[in-house]
mmCIF file of C-alpha atoms in Angstrom:
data_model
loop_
_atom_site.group_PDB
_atom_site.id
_atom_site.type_symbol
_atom_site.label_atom_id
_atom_site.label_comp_id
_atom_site.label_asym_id
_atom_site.label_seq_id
_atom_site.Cartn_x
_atom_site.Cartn_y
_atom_site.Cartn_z
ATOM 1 C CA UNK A 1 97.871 100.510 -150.421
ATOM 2 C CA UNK A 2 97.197 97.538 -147.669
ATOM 3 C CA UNK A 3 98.877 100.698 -145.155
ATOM 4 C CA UNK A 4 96.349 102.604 -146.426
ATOM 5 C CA UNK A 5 93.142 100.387 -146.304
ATOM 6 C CA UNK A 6 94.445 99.021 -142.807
ATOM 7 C CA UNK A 7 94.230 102.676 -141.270
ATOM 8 C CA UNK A 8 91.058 103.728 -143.110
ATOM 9 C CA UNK A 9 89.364 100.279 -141.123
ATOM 10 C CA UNK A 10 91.181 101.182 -138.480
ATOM 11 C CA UNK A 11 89.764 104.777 -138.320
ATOM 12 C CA UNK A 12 86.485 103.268 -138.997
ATOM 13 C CA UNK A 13 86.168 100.911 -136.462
ATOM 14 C CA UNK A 14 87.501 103.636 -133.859
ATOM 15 C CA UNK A 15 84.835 106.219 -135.011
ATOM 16 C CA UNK A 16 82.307 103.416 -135.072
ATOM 17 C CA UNK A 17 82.990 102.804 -131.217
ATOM 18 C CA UNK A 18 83.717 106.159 -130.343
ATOM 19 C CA UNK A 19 80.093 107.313 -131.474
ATOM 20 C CA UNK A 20 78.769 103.694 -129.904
ATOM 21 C CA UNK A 21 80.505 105.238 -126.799
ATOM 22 C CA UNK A 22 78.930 108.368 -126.726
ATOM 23 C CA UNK A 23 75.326 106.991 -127.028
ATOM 24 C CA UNK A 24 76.030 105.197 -123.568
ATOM 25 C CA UNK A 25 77.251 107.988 -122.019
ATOM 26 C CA UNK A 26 73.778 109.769 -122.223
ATOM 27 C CA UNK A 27 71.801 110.227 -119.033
ATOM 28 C CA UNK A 28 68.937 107.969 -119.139
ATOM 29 C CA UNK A 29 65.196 109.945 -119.388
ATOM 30 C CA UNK A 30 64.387 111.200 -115.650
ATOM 31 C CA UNK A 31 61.766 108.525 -114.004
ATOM 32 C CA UNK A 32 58.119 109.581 -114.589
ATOM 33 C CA UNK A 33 56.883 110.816 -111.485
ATOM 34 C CA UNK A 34 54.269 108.128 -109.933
ATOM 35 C CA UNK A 35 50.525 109.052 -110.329
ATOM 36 C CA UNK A 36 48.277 110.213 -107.435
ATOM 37 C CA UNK A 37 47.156 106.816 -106.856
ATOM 38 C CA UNK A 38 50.493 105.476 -106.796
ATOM 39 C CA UNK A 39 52.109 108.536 -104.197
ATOM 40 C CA UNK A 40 49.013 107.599 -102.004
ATOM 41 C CA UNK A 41 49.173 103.880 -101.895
ATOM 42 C CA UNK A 42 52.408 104.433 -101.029
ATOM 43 C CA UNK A 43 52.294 106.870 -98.367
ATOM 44 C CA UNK A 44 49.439 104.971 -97.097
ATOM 45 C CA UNK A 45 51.715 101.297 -96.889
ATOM 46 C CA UNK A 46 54.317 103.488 -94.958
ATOM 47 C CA UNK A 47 52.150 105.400 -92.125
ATOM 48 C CA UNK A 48 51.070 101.304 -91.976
ATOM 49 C CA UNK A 49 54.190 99.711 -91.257
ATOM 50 C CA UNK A 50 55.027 103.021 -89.275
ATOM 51 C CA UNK A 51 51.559 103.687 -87.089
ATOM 52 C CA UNK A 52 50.484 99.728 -87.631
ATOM 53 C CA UNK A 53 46.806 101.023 -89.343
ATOM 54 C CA UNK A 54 43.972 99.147 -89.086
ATOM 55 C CA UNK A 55 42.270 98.393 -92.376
ATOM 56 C CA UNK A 56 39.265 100.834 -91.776
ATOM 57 C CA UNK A 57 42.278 103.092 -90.707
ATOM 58 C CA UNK A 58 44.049 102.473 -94.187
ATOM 59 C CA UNK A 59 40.552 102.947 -96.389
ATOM 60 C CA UNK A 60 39.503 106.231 -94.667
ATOM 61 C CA UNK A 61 43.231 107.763 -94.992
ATOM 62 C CA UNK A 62 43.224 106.557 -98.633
ATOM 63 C CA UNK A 63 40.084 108.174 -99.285
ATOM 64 C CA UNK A 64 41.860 111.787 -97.250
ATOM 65 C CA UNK A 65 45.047 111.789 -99.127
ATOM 66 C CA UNK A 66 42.738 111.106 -102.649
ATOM 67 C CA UNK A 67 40.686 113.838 -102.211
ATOM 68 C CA UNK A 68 43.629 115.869 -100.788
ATOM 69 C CA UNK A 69 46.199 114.552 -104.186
ATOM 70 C CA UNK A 70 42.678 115.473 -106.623
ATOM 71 C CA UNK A 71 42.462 118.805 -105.030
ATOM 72 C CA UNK A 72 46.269 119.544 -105.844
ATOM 73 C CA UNK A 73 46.339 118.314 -109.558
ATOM 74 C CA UNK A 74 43.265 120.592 -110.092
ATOM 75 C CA UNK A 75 44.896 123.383 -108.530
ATOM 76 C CA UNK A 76 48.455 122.244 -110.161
ATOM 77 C CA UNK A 77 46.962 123.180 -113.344
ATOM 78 C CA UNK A 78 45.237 126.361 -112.453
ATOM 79 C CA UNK A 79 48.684 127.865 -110.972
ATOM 80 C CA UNK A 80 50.063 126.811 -114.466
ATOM 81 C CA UNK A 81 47.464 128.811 -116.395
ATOM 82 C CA UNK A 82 47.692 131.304 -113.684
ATOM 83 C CA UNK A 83 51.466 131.666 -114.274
ATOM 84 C CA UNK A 84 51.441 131.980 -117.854
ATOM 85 C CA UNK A 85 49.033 134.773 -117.803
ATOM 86 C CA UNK A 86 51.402 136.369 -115.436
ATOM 87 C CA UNK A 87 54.248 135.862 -117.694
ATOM 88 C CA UNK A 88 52.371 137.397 -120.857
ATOM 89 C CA UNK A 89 50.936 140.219 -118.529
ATOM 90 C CA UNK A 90 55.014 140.896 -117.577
ATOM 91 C CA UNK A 91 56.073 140.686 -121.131
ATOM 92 C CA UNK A 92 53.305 143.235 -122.385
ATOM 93 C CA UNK A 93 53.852 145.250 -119.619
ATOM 94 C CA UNK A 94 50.001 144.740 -118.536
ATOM 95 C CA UNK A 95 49.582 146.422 -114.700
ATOM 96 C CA UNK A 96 46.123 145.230 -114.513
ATOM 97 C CA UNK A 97 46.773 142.179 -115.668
ATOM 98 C CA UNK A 98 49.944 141.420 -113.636
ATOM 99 C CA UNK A 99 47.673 142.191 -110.563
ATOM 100 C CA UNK A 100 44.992 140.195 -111.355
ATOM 101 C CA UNK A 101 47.397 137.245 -112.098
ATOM 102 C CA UNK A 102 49.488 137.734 -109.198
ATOM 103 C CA UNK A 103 45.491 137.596 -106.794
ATOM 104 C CA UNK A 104 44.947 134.460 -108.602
ATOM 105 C CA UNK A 105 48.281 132.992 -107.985
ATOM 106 C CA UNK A 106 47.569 134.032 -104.262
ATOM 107 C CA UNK A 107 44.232 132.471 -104.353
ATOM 108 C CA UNK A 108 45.490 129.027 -105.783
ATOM 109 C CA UNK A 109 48.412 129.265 -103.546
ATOM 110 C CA UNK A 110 46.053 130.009 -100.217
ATOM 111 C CA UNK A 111 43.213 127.412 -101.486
ATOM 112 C CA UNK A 112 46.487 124.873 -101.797
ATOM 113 C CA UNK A 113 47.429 125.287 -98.144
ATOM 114 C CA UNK A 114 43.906 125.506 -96.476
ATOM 115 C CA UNK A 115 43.654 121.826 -98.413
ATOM 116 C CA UNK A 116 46.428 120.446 -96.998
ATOM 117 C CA UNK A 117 45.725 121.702 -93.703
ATOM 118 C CA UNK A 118 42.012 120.143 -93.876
ATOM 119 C CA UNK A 119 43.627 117.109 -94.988
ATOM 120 C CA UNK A 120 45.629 116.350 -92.334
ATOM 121 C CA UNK A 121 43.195 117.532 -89.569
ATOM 122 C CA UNK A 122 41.489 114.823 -90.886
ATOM 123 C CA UNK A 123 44.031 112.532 -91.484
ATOM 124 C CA UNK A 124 44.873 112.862 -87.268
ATOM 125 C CA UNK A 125 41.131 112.470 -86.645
ATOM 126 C CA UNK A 126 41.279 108.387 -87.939
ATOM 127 C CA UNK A 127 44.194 108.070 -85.678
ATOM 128 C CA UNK A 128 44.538 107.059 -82.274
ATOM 129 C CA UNK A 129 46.473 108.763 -78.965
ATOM 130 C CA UNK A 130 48.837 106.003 -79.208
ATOM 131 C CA UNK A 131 49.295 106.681 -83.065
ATOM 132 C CA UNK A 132 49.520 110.426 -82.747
ATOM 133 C CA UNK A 133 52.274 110.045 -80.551
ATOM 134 C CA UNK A 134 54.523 107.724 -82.291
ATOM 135 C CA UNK A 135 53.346 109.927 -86.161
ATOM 136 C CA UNK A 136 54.717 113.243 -83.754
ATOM 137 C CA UNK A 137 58.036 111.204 -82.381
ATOM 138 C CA UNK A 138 59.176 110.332 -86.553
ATOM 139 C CA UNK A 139 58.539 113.352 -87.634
ATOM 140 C CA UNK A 140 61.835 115.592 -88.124
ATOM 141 C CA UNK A 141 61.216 119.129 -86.689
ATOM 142 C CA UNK A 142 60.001 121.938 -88.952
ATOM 143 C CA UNK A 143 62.351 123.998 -90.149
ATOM 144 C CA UNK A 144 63.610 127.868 -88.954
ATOM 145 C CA UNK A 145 61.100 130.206 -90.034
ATOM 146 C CA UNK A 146 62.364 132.428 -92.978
ATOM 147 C CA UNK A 147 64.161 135.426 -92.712
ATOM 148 C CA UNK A 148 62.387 138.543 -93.594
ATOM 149 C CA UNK A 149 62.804 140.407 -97.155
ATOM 150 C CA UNK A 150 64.985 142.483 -97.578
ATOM 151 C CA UNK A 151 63.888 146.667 -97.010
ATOM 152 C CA UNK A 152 63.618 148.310 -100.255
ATOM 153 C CA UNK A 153 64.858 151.747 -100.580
ATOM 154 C CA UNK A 154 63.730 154.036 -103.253
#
């Protein structure tokens, strides 16, 4: 009997640690992505200690990258909707609607880009020769353009 009730405890106190084990092993939660306000400030504090900004540099490229991160979330949304119509138009087999979804995904997509682009012509308006130089020196060089589709033969 004391055999008995030593291996039951000892089975228990094995499973016990065994499933305390396996609740440490569990990836934590990914990191919640930092707001607008927060990916701005911080791109902001380093094109500072990068490009040395001015503070009426810093408030004016604030106020660009704002507009330019409120303009995206807006948009971010839309493409969502956008998506899911083109999903449902796919599933029901909806030609009209899988066009009209796919125009709207190219409209978001092209509204996106001319945003950016408009954001940093004005982001390289606030800064100066000097500034332009050193932003052009960091940055790593754009990447190989893609390769074309491939043909499609019927």
């Amino acid at each position: 009997m004391q055999r008995k009730l030593s291996l039951f405890a000892a089975s228990a106190l094995f499973s016990t640690a065994t499933l305390f084990a396996q609740e440490t092993l569990a990836p934590p939660p990914p990191p919640e992505p930092p707001s607008p306000v927060q990916a701005v400030s911080s791109r902001v504090a380093r094109l500072t200690a990068m490009l040395l900004l001015t503070s009426a540099q810093q408030a004016s490229i604030t106020t660009i990258f704002t507009n330019e991160a409120t303009a995206a979330q807006n948009s971010r949304s839309s493409m969502q909707a956008a998506r899911q119509n083109l999903e449902s138009a796919i599933q029901s087999g909806d030609s009209g609607g899988i066009a009209s979804a796919a125009q709207e995904i190219g409209r978001l997509t092209t509204e996106d880009v001319q945003n950016h682009a408009q954001a940093q012509v004005e982001f390289l308006k606030v800064l100066t020769r000097d500034q332009k130089t050193k932003l052009q020196q960091t940055l790593p060089p754009p990447p190989p353009p893609a390769p074309p589709p491939p043909a499609v033969v019927h």
